[in-house]
Coordinates of C-alpha atoms in Angstrom, one line a residue:
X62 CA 0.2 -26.5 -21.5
X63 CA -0.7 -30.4 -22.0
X64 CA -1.9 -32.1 -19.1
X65 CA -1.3 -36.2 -19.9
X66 CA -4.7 -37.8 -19.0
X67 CA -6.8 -34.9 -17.7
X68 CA -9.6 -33.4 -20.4
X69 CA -9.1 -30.1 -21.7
X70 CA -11.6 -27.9 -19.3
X71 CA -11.5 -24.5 -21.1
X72 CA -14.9 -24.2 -22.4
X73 CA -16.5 -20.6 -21.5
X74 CA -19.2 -18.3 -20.2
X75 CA -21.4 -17.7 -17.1
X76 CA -25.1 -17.3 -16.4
X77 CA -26.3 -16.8 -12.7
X78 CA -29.9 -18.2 -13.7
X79 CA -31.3 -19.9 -16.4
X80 CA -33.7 -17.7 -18.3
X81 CA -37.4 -19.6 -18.9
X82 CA -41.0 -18.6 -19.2
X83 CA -42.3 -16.3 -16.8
X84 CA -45.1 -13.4 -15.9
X85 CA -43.4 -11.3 -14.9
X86 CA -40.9 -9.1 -16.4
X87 CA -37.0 -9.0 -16.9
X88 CA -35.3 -7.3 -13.8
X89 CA -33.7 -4.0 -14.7
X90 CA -30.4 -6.0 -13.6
X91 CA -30.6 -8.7 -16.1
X92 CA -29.5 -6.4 -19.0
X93 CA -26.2 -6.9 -17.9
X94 CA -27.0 -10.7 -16.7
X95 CA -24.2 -13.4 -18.8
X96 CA -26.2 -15.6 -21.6
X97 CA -27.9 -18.6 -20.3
X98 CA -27.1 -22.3 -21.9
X99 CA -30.1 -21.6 -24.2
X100 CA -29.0 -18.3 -25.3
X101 CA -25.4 -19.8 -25.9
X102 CA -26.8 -22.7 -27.7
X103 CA -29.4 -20.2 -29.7
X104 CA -26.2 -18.2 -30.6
X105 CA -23.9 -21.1 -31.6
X106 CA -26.9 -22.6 -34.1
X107 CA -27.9 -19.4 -35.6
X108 CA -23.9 -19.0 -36.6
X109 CA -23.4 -22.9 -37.5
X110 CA -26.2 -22.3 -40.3
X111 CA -25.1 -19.6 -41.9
X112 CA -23.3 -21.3 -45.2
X113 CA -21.1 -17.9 -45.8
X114 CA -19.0 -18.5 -42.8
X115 CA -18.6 -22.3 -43.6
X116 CA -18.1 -23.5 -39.7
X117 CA -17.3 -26.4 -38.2
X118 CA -17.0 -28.0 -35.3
X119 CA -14.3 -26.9 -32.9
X120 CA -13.6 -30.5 -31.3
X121 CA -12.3 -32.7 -34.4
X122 CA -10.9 -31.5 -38.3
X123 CA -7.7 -30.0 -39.1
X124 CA -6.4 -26.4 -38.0
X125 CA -7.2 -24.5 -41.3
X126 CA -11.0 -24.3 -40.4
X127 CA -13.5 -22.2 -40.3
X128 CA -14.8 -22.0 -35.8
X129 CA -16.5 -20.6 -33.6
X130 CA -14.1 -20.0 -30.7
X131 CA -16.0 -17.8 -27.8
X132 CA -19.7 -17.3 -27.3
X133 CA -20.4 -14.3 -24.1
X134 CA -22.5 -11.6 -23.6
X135 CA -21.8 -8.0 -25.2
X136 CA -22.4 -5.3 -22.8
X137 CA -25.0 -3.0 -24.0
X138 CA -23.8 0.5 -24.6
X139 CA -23.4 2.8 -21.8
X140 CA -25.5 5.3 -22.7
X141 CA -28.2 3.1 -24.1
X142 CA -28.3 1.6 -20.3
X143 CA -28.2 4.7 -18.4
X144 CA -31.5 5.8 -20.7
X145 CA -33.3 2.2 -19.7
X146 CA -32.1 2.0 -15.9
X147 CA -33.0 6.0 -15.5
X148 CA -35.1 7.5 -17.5
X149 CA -37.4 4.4 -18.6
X150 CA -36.2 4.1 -21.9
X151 CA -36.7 1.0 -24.2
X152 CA -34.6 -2.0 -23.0
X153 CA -31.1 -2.2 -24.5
X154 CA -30.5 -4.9 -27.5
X155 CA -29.4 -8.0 -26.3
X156 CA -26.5 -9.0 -28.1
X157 CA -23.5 -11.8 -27.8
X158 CA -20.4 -11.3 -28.5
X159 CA -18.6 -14.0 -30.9
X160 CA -14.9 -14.8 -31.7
X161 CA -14.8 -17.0 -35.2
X162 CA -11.3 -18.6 -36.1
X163 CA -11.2 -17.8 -39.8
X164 CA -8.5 -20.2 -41.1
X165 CA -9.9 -22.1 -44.2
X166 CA -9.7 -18.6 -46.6
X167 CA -7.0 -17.3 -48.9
X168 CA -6.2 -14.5 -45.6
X169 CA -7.1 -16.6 -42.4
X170 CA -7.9 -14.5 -39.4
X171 CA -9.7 -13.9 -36.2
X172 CA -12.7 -11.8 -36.1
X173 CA -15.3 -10.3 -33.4
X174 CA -18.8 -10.6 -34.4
X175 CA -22.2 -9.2 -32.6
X176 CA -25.0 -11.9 -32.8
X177 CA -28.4 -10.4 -32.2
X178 CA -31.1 -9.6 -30.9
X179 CA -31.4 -12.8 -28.3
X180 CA -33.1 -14.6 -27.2
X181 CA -33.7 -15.9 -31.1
X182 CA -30.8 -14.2 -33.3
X183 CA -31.5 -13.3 -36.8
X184 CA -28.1 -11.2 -37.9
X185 CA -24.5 -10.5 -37.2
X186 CA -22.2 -7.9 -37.5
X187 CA -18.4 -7.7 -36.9
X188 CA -16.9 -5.4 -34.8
X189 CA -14.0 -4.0 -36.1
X190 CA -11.0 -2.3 -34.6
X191 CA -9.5 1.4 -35.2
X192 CA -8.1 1.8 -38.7
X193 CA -9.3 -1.0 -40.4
X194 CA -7.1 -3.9 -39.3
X195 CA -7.8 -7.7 -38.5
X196 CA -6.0 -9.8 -36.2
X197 CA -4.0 -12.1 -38.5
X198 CA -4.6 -16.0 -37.6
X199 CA -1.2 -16.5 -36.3
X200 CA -2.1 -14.8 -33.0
X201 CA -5.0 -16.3 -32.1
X202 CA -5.3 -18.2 -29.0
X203 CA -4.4 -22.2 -28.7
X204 CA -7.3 -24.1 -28.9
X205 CA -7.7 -28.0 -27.6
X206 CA -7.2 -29.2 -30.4
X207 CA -4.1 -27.4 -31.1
X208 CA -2.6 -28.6 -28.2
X209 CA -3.3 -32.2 -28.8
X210 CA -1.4 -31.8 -31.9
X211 CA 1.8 -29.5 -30.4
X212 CA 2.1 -32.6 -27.8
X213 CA 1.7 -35.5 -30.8
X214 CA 4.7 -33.7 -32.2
X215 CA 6.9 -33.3 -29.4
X216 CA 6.3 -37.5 -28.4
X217 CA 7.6 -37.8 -32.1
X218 CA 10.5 -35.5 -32.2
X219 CA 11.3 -36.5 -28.6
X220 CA 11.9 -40.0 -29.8
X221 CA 15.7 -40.0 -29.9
X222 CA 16.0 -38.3 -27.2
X223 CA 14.0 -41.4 -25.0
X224 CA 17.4 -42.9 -23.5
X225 CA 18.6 -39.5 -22.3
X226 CA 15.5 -38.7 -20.7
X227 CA 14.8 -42.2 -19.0
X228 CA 18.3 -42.8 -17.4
X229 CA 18.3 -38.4 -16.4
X230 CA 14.8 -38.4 -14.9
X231 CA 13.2 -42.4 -14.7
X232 CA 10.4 -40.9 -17.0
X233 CA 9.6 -40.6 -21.4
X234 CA 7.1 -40.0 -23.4
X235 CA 7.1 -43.1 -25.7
X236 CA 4.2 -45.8 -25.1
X237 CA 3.2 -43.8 -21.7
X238 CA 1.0 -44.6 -19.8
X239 CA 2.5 -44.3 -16.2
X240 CA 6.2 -42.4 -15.5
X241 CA 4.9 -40.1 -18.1
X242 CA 6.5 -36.4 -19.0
X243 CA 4.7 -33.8 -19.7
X244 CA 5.0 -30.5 -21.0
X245 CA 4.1 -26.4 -19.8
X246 CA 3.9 -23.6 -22.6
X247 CA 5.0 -20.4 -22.4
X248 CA 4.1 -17.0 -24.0
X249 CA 4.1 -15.1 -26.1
X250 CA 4.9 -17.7 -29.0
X251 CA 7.6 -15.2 -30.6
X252 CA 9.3 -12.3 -30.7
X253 CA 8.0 -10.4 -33.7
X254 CA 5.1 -10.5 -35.8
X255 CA 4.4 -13.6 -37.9
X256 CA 6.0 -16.0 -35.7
X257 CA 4.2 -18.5 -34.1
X258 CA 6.7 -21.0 -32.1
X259 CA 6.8 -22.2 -28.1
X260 CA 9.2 -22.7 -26.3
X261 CA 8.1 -26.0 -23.6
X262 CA 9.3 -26.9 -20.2
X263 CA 9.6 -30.7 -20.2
X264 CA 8.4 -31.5 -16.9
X265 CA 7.9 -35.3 -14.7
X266 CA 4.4 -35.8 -14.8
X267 CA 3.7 -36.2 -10.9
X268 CA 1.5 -34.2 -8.7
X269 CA 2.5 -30.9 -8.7
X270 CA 4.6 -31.5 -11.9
X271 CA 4.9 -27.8 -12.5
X272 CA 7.6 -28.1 -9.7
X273 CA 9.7 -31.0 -11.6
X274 CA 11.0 -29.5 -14.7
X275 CA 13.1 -32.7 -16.2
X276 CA 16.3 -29.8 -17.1
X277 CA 14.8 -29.8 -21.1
X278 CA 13.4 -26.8 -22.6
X279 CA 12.2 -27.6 -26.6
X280 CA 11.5 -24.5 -29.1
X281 CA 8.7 -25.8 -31.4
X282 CA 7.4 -23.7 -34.4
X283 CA 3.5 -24.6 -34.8
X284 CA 2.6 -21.7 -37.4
X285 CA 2.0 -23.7 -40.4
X286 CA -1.7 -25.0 -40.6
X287 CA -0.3 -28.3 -41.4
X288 CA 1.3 -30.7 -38.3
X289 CA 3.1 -32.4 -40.3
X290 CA 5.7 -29.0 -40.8
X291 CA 5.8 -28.6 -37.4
X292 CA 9.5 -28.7 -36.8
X293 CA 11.7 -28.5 -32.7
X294 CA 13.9 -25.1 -34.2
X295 CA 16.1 -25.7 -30.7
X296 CA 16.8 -27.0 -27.5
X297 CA 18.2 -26.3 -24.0
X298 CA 19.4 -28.8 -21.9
X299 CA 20.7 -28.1 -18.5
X300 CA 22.5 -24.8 -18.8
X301 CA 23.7 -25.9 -22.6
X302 CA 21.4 -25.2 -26.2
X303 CA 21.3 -27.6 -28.7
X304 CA 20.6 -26.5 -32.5
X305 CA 18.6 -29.7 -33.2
X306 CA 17.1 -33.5 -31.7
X307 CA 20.5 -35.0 -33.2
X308 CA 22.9 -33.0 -31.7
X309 CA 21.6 -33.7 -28.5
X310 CA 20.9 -37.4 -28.7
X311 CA 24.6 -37.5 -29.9
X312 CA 25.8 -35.6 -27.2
X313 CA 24.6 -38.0 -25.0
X314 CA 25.7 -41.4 -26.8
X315 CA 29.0 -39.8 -26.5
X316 CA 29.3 -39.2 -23.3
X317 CA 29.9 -35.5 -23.8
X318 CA 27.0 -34.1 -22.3
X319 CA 26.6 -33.4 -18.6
X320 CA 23.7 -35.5 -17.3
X321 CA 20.9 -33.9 -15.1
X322 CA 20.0 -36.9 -12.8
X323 CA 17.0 -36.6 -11.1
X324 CA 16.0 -38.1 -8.2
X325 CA 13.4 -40.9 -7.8
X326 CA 10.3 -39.3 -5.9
X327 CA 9.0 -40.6 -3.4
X328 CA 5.6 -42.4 -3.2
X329 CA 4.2 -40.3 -1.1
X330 CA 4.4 -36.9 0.6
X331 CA 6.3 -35.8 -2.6
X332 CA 7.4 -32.2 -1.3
X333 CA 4.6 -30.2 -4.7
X334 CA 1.9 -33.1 -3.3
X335 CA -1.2 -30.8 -1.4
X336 CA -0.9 -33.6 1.1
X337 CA -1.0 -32.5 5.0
X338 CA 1.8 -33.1 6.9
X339 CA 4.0 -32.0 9.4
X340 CA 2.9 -30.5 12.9
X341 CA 3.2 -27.5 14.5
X342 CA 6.4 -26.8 17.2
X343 CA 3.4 -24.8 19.1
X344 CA 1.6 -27.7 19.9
X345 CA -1.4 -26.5 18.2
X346 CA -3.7 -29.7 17.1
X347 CA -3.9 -29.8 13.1
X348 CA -7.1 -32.9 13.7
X349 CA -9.8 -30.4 14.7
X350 CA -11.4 -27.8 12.7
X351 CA -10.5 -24.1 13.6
X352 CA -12.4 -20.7 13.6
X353 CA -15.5 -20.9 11.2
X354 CA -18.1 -18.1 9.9
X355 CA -22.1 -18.4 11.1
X356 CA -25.0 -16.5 10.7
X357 CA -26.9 -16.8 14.0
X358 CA -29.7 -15.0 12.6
X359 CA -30.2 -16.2 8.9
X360 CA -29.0 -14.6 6.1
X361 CA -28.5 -10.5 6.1
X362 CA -28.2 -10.3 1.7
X363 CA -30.7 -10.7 -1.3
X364 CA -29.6 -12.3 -4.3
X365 CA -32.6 -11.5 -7.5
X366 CA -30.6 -13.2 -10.2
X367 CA -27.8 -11.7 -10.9
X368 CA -28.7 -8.7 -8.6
X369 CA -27.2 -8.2 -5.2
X370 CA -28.1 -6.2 -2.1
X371 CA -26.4 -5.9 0.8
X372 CA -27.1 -3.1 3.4
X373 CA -27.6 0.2 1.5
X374 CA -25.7 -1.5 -1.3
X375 CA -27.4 -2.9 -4.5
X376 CA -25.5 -4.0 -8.2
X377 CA -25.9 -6.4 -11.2
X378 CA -22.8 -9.0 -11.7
X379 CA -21.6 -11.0 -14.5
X380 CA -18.3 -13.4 -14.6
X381 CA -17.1 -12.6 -18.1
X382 CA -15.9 -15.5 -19.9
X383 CA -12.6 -13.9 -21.2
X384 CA -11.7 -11.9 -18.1
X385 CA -13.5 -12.5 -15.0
X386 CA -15.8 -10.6 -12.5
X387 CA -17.9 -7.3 -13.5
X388 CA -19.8 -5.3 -11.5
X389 CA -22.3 -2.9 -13.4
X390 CA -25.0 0.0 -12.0
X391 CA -23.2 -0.5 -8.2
X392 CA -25.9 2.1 -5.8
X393 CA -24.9 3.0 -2.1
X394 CA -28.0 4.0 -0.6
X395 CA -30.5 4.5 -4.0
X396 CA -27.2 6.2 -5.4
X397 CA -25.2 4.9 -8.4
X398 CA -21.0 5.4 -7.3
X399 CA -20.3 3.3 -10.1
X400 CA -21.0 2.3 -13.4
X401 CA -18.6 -0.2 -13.8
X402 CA -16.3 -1.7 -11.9
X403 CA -14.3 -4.9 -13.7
X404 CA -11.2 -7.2 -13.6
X405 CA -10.0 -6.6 -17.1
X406 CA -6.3 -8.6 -17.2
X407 CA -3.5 -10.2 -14.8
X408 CA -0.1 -10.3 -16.6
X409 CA 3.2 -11.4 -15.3
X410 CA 6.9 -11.3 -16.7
X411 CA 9.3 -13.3 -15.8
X412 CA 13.2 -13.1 -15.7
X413 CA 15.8 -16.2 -16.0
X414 CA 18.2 -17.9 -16.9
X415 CA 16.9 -20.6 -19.8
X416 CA 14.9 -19.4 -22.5
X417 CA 11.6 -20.5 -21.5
X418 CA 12.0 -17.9 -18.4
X419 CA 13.4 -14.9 -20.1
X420 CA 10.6 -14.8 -22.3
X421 CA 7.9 -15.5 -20.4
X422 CA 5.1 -12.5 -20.0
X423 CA 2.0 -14.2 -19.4
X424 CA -1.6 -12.3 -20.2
X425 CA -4.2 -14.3 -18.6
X426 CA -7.3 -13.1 -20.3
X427 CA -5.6 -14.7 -23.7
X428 CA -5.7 -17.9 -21.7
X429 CA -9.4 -17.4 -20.6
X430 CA -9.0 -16.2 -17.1
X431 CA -12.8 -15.9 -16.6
X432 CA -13.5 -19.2 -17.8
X433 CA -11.2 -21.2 -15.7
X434 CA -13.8 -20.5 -13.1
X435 CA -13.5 -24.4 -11.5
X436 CA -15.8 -25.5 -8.5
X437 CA -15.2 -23.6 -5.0
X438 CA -14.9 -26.2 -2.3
X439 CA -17.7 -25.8 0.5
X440 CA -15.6 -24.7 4.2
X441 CA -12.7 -24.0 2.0
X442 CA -12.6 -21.7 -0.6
X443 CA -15.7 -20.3 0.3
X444 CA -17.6 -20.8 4.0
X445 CA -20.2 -23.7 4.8
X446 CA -22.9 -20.5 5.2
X447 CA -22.2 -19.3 1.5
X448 CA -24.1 -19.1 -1.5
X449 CA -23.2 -21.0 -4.3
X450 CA -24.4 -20.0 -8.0
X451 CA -22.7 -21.9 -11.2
X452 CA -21.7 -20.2 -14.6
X453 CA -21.8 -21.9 -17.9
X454 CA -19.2 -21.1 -20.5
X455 CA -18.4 -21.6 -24.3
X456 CA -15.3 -21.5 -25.2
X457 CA -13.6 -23.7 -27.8
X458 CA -16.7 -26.7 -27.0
X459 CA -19.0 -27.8 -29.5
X460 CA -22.0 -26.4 -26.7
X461 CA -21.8 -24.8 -23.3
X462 CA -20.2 -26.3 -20.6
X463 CA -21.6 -26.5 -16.8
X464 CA -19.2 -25.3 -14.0
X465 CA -21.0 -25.9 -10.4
X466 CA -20.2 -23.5 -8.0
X467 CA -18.1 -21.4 -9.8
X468 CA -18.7 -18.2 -7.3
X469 CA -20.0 -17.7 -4.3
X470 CA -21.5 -14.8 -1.8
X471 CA -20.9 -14.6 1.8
X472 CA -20.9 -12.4 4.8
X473 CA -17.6 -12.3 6.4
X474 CA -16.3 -10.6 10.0
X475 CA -14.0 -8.4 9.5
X476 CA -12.3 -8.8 12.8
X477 CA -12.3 -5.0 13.5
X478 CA -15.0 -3.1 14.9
X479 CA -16.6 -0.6 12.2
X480 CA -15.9 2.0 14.9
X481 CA -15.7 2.1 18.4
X482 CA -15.0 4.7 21.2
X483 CA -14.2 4.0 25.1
X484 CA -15.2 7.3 26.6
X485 CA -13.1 7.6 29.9
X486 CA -13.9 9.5 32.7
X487 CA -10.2 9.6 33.4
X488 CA -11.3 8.1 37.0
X489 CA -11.1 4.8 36.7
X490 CA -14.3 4.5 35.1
X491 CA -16.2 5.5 31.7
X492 CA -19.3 8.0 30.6
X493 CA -19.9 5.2 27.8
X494 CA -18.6 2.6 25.3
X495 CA -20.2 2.0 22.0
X496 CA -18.9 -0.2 18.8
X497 CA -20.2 -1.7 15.9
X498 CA -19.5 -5.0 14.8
X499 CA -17.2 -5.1 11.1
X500 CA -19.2 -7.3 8.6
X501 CA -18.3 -7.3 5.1
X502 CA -20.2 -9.2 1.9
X503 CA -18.0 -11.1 -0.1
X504 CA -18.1 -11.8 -3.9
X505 CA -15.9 -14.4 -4.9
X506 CA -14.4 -16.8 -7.5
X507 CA -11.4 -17.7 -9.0
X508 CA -9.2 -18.3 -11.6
X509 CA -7.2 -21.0 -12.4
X510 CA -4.7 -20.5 -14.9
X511 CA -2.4 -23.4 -15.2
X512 CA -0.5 -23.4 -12.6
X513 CA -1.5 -20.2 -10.7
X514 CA -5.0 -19.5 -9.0
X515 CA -6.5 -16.3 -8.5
X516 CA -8.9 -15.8 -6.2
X517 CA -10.9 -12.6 -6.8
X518 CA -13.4 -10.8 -4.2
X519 CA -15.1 -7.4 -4.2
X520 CA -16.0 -6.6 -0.9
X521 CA -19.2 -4.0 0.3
X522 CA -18.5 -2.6 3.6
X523 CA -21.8 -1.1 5.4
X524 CA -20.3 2.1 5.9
X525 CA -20.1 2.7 1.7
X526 CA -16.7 1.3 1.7
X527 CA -16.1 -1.0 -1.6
X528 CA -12.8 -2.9 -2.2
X529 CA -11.5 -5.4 -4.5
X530 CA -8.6 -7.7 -3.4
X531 CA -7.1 -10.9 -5.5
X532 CA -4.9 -13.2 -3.9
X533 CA -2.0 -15.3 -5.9
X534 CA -1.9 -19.2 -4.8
X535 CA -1.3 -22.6 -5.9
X536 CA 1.8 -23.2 -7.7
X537 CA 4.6 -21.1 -8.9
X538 CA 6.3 -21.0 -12.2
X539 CA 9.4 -22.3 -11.9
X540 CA 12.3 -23.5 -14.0
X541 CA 15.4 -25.9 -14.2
X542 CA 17.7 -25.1 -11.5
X543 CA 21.3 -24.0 -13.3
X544 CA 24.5 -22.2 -11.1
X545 CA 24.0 -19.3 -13.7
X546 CA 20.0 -19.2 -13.2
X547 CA 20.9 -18.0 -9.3
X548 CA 21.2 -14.7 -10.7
X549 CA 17.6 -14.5 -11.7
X550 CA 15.7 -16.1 -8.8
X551 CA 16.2 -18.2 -5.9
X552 CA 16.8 -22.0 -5.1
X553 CA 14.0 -23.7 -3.7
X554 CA 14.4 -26.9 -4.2
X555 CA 17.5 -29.6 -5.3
X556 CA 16.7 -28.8 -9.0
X557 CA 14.0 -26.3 -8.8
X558 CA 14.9 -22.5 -9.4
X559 CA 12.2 -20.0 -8.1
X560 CA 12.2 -17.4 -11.4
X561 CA 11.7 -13.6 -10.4
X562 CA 9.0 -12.0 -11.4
X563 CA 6.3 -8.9 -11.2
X564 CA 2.2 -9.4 -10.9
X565 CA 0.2 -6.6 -12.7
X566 CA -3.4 -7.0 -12.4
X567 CA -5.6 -4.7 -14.3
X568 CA -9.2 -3.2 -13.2
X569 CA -11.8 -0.7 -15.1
X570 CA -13.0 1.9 -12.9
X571 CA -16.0 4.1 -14.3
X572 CA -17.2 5.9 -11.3
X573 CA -20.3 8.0 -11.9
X574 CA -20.2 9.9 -7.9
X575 CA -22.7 12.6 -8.2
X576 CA -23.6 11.8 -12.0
X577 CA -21.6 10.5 -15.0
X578 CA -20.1 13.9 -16.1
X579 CA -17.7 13.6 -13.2
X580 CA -13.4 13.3 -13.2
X581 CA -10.7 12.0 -11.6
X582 CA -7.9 14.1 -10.5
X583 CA -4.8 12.8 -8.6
X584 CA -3.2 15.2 -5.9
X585 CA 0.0 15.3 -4.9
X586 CA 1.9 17.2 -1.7
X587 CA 5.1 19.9 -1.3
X588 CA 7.1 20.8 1.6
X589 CA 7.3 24.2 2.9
X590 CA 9.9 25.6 4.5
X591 CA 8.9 27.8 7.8
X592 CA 10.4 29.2 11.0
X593 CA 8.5 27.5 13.6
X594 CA 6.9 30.3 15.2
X595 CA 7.1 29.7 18.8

């Protein structure tokens, strides 16, 4: 999705600290700690100078290049750690993990690499997938520089179309520079293999816009290396499709087309803006500040890096560019429960009513899920008493990127005692009461993916509880509102339609409870049928 005047912020991966010179040596945890800018940078120069992969830079040049698209750690093997963090074997390899766009060769395509050993690589391998095969360059995912040529070519082929869309919404896209439209993309760009085409919501370029769709959806094919091929295949306009620009425009000029005419928004308290307003029937004052977290006492957790202990809890943590949050080597009481635990993917499908919505099935990790890890606001997204730790990512840059405060650790009350018991005398008075205060440490961050954000937290409980929750926020997807689009969502606004949809998120659970040779067996329940015997 192109964002008119805001920079293109997907640029990947996360360290907790910055690796430099010291006595001692490497906690156990780091093995699994994510690369450091100099490691990222080490990895990205080693590959830049190797002449038989011809690279080049990601941020300027045509499409049909040779670049390096992702730079992140690669796990070390399972086994390999187990033999380190148990047994005192030798320290795993360290190794990134590298995603090269291969598009200047006679069969472009994308390919995995492992760039080794760090912190000074010296070789590469690729990492191949079962049988052989190599994902074709027509899948791979949209890069900046890709997107500022998809919206070059829709301000061109849109050009026509400028009357239509200035007298229907008060907005265009030629010679923009304020009442400005703006476009979101949907996936996946096809329905079979080979294809490579988007349809794009044409949308008023307000705050909020992704809640002001204009009534124009525009099919663009983008397969061809070349721009200049680049060709709008169809169109859907209010409830109607168009087979080309043309037919439209003319539809319009003759007065045969029924006009979507939006309403001027307002200057301010536009109904997507985040601005506060409104008060409470209650009475409740919305001025003053309400419940916050403290810690009386100082802080009750240890953070060693990327290490974390917490009670009779201790693990290692990453924030995986492509995905998001890992846990790895997670002990209750000197006791590994788990090996890993991970957020591996958050996909959503959509139904509707124009053709943007019915084919809509979003997979996050394709639009770097873990890298849209943007700054947590202190007292908001994470309490004034947390600590904040940044991550650094590489994705589609030209060198890492910095984001501050991209997670954050914090002890939370749960609200609930842990237990509790009032033990009555059953005369009016008790033998005893005794309860334990509910505390929880929280490990947060989020994802921002377009228009939804994720917020992602694995919580340790002191009684060997562990749980991971995400909650959806920030804006819905939503689509033109039609008559016939009723049937596939709900009105929420004068021309906003509320599509209906299904959230599936996606963990990896290796649990190693009483050693790694355990299993996992699901039970389920019968009725029987008895005389009841009294």
């Amino acid at each position: 999705m192109w964002l008119l005047g805001l920079p293109w912020a997907l640029a990947l991966l996360v360290t907790v600290a910055a690796s430099g010179p010291s006595a001692e040596p490497p906690a156990p945890a780091s093995i699994f700690a994510d690369l450091s800018p100099e490691e990222l940078r080490a990895v990205r120069t080693f590959l830049m100078g190797r002449p038989e992969l011809g690279l080049s830079p990601s941020e300027a040049g045509p499409l049909a290049k040779n670049s390096l698209f992702l730079v992140e750690l690669l796990p070390p093997k399972k086994r390999s750690a187990l033999r380190f963090l148990e047994h005192g074997g030798a320290r795993p390899r360290r190794e990134a993990r590298a995603i090269v766009f291969f598009g200047a060769q006679a069969e472009p395509n994308v390919t995995e690499l492992a760039v080794g050993p760090l912190p000074h690589p010296s070789s590469y391998r690729v990492l191949g997938f079962k049988g052989g095969r190599a994902v074709p360059f027509w899948a791979r995912p949209m890069t900046r520089l890709e997107y500022e040529l998809l919206h070059e070519a829709l301000v061109a082929a849109m050009a026509p179309l400028e009357p239509l869309l200035r007298e229907a919404t008060g907005f265009g896209f030629q010679n923009c520079s304020e009442r400005c439209l703006t476009f979101s993309d949907i996936a996946p760009r096809g329905l079979g293999p080979g294809e490579r085409r988007t349809w794009l919501v044409i949308q008023r370029f307000v705050e909020g816009f992704f809640l002001h769709p204009a009534g124009l959806e525009v099919l663009l094919d983008h397969r061809d290396p070349d721009p200049r091929r680049w060709a709008v295949q169809q169109l859907w306009y209010n409830g109607r499709y168009f087979s080309s620009v043309r037919e439209l425009a003319e539809s319009h000029a003759q007065g045969t087309l029924r006009l979507a005419r939006l309403p001027e928004p307002p200057a301010r308290q536009l109904f997507s803006s985040y601005e506060p307003r409104g008060r409470f029937a209650s009475g409740t004052p919305t001025e003053v500040h309400g419940a916050k977290v403290c810690e009386p006492q100082g802080r009750r957790y240890r953070l060693h890096g990327n290490r974390l202990e917490y009670g009779g809890w201790s693990l290692a943590f990453r924030l995986r560019s492509s995905a998001g949050l890992q846990l790895f080597d997670v002990r209750f009481g000197g006791e590994r429960v788990a090996y890993e635990l991970s957020v591996q993917e958050a996909i959503a499908f959509y139904g509707g009513h124009s053709p943007a919505a019915m084919q809509t099935k979003y997979m996050d990790a394709g639009w770097a899920m873990g890298a849209s890890s943007y700054e947590l606001a202190r007292g908001v997204d994470c309490p004034e008493t947390a600590t904040f730790l940044d991550a650094h990512h590489l994705l589609d840059a030209d060198g890492p990127v910095r984001f501050p405060n991209a997670l954050c650790v914090f002890e939370l009350p749960t609200g609930v005692p842990l237990r509790r018991h009032f033990d009555s005398n059953f005369q009016g008075g008790f033998h005893f009461y005794a309860g334990l205060e509910g505390r929880a440490l929280v490990l947060r961050t989020t994802s921002t993916v377009y228009n939804y954000d994720y917020i992602w937290d694995f919580l340790l409980y002191p009684n060997g509880v562990l749980e991971t929750k995400v909650h959806a926020t920030g804006y819905i997807h939503a689509t033109f509102y039609t008559p016939e689009g009723r049937r596939y969502g709900s009105r929420v606004h004068s021309h906003l339609l509320g599509n209906i949809h299904t959230h599936l998120v996606h963990y990896k659970v290796d649990l190693d409870v009483a050693g790694s040779g355990n299993s996992f067996e699901t039970m389920d329940i019968r009725f029987e049928n008895i005389s009841n015997p009294w």
